[in-house]
Short mmCIF file of C-alpha atoms in Angstrom, two decimals:
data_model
loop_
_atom_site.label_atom_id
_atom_site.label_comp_id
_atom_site.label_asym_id
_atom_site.label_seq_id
_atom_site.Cartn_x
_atom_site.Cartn_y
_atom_site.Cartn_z
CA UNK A 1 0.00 0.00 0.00
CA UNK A 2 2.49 2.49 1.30
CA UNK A 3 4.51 1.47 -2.34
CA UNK A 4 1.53 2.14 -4.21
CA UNK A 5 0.78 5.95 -2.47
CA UNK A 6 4.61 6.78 -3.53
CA UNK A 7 3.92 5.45 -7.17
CA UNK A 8 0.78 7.97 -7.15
CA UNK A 9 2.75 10.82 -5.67
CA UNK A 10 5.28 10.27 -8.06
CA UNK A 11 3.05 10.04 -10.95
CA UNK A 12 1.14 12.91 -10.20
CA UNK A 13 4.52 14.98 -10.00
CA UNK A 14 5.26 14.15 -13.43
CA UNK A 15 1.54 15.30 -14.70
CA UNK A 16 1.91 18.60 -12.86
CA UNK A 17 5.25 19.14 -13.98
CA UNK A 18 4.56 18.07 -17.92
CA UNK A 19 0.89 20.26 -17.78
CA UNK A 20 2.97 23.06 -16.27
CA UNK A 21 5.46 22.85 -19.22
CA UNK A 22 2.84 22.34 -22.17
CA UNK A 23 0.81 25.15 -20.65
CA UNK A 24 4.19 27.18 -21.14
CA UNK A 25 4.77 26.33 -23.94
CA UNK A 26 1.64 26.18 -25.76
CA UNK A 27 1.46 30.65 -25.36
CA UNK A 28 4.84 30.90 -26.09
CA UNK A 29 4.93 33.51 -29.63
CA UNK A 30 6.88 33.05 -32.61
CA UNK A 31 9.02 36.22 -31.71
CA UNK A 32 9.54 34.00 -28.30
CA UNK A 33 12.05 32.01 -29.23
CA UNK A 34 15.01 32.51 -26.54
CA UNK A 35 11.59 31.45 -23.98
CA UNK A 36 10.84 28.30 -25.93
CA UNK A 37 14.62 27.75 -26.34
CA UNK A 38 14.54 28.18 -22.23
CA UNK A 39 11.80 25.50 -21.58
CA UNK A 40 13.23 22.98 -24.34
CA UNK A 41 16.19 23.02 -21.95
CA UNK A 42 14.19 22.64 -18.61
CA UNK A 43 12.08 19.68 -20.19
CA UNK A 44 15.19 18.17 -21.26
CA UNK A 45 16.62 18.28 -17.75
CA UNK A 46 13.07 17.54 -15.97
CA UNK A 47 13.23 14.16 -18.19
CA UNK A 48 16.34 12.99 -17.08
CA UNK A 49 15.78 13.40 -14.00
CA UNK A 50 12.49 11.78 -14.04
CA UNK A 51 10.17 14.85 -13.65
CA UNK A 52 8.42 14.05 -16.55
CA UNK A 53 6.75 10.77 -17.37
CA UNK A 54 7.39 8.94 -21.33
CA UNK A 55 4.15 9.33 -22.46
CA UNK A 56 4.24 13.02 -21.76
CA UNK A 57 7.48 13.54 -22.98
CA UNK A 58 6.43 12.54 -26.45
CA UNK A 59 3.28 14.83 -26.49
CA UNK A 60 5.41 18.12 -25.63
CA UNK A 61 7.75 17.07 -28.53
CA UNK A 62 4.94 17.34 -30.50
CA UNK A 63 4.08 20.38 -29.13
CA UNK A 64 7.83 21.88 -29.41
CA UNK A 65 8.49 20.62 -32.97
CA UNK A 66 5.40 22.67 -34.34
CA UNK A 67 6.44 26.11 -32.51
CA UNK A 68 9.88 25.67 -34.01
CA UNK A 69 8.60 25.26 -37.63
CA UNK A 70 6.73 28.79 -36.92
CA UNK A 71 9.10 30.53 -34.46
CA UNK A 72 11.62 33.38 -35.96
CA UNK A 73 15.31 32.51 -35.90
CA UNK A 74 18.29 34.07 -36.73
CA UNK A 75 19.39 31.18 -39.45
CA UNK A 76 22.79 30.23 -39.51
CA UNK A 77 25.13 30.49 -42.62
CA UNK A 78 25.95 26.71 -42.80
CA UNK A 79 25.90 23.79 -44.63
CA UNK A 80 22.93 21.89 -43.18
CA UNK A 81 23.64 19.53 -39.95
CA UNK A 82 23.12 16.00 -40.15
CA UNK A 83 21.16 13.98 -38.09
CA UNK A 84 21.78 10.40 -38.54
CA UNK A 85 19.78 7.74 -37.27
CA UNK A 86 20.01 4.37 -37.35
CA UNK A 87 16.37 3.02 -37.02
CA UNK A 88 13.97 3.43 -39.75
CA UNK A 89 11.69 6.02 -38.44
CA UNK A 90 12.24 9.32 -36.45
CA UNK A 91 12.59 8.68 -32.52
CA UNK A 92 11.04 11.62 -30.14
CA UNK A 93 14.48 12.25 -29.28
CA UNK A 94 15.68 13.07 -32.85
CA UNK A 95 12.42 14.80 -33.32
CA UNK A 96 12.91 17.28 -30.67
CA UNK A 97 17.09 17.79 -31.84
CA UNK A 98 15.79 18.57 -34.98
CA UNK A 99 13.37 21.34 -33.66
CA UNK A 100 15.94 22.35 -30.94
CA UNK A 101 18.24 22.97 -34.03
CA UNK A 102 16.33 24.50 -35.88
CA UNK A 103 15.56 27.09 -32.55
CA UNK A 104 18.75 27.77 -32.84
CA UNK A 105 19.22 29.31 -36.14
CA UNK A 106 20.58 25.66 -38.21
CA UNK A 107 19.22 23.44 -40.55
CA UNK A 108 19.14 19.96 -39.63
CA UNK A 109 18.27 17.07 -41.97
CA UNK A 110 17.96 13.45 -40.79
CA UNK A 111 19.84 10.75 -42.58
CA UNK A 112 20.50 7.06 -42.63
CA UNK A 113 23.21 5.92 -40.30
CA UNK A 114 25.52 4.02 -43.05
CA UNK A 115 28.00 3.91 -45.01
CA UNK A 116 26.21 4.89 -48.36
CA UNK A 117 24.84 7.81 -46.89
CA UNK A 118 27.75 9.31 -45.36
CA UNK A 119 29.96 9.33 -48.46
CA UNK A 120 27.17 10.22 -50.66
CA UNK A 121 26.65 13.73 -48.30
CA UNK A 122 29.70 14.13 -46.76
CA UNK A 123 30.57 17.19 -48.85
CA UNK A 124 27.33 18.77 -48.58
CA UNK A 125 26.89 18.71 -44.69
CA UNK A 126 28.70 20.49 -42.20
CA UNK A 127 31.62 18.96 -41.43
CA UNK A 128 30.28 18.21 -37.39
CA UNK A 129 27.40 15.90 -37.62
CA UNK A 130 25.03 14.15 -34.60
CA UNK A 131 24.37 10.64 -34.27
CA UNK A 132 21.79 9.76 -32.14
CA UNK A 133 21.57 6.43 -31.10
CA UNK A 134 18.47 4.87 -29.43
CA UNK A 135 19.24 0.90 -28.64
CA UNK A 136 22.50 -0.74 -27.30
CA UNK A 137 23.27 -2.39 -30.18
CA UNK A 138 23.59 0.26 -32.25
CA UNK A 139 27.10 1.41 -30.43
CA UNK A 140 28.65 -0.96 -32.77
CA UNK A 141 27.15 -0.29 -35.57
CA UNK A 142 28.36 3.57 -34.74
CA UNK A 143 31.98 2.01 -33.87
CA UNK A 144 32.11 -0.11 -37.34
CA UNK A 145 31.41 2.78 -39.22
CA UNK A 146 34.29 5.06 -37.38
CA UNK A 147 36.93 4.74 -41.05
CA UNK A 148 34.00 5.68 -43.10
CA UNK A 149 33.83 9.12 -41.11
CA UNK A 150 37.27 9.51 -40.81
CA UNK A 151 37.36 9.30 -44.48
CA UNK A 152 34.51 11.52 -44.78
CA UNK A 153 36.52 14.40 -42.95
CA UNK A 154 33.27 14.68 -40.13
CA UNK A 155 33.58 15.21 -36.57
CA UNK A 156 30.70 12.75 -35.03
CA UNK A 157 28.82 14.10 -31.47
CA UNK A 158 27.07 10.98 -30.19
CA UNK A 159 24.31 11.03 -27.81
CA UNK A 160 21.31 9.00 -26.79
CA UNK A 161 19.77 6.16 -24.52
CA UNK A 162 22.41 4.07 -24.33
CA UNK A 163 24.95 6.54 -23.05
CA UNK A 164 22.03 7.79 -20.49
CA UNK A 165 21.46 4.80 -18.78
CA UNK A 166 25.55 3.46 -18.88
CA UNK A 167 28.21 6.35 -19.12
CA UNK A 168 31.01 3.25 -19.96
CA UNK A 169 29.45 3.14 -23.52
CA UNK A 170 31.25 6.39 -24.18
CA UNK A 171 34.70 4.54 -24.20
CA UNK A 172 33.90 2.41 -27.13
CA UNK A 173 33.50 5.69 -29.31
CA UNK A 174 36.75 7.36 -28.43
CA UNK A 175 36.69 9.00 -32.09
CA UNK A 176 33.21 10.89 -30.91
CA UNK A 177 32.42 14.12 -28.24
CA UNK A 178 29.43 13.55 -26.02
CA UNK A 179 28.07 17.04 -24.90
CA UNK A 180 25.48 16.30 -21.64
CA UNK A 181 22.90 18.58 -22.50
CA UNK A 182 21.22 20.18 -25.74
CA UNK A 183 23.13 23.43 -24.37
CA UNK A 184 26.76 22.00 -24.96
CA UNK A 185 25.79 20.84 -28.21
CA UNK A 186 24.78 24.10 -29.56
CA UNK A 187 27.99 25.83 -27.70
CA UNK A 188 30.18 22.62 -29.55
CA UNK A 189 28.29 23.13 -33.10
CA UNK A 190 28.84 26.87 -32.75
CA UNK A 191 32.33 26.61 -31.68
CA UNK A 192 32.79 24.53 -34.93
CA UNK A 193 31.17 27.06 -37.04
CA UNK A 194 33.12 29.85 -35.90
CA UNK A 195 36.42 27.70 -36.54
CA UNK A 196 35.07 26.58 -40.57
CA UNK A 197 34.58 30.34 -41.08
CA UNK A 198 38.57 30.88 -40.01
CA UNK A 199 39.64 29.04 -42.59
#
């Protein structure tokens, strides 16, 4: 009984805490952007922490991915940054990158995770891409195709579930950067950018 009143309490601080975020972001403007920006960030942080319950999660994706398609950016001048993926449909997670890029002023596109792909686009992406990885067992399939992006000339940020749940899956990709937050990827991908326009 007394485990069954914690699962409630629990539960019912992840409704409160999702409604409170849709409800901000639901009358968030187009000119708004910095504020969605802000509450992309504190959803981000509420889920991994377990604020914010699955189901939810995916709803306020939904939410945040059709603000960004209206919301006024600053856009970037970049080659487009890839997203690849290595399942055969688009993942919340890769959903919400995509919107939280675009936010952010770039243009993301989402590709196929192999080796086809990355030569075919290689010189028509900028030269820091994302892969975002959603089961185990696609860490090897990420560590197989390590030549292909060395050969490519692309710097690869990783992220996902399986380096949420076990931090040691980081070592296997030596050749990629893992930034812990949607923040330190934008700071990373702008940090790139500023370096490409040196040269």
């Amino acid at each position: 009984m007394v485990h069954q009143n914690l699962l409630s309490e629990t539960s019912m601080i992840t409704r409160s805490q999702s409604a409170e975020l849709e409800k901000a972001i639901r009358v968030i403007l187009p000119s708004e952007t910095a504020k969605l920006i802000d509450l992309v960030d504190q959803m981000f942080d509420d889920y991994r922490q377990g604020l914010i319950h699955h189901n939810d999660i995916r709803r306020l994706i939904g939410i945040i991915h059709n603000k960004a398609e209206k919301a006024q950016t600053i856009t970037r001048n970049c080659a487009p940054i890839a997203i690849f993926n290595p399942v055969s449909f688009i993942p919340p997670g890769i959903s919400l990158l995509e919107a939280y890029l675009k936010l952010n002023g770039f243009t993301p596109v989402v590709l196929g995770l192999d080796e086809q792909t990355i030569c075919k686009i290689a010189n028509r992406i900028f030269p820091t891409v994302v892969v975002s990885l959603t089961l185990f067992h696609h860490i090897d399939k990420l560590a197989k195709l390590k030549p292909c992006f060395e050969a490519a000339g692309l710097n690869v940020i990783a992220g996902g579930v399986p380096f949420v749940y076990q931090n040691q899956n980081k070592q296997r990709l030596s050749f990629c950067s893992f930034p812990e937050s949607f923040r330190e990827l934008i700071c990373k991908l702008s940090e790139d950018l500023s370096n490409e326009n040196r040269k």
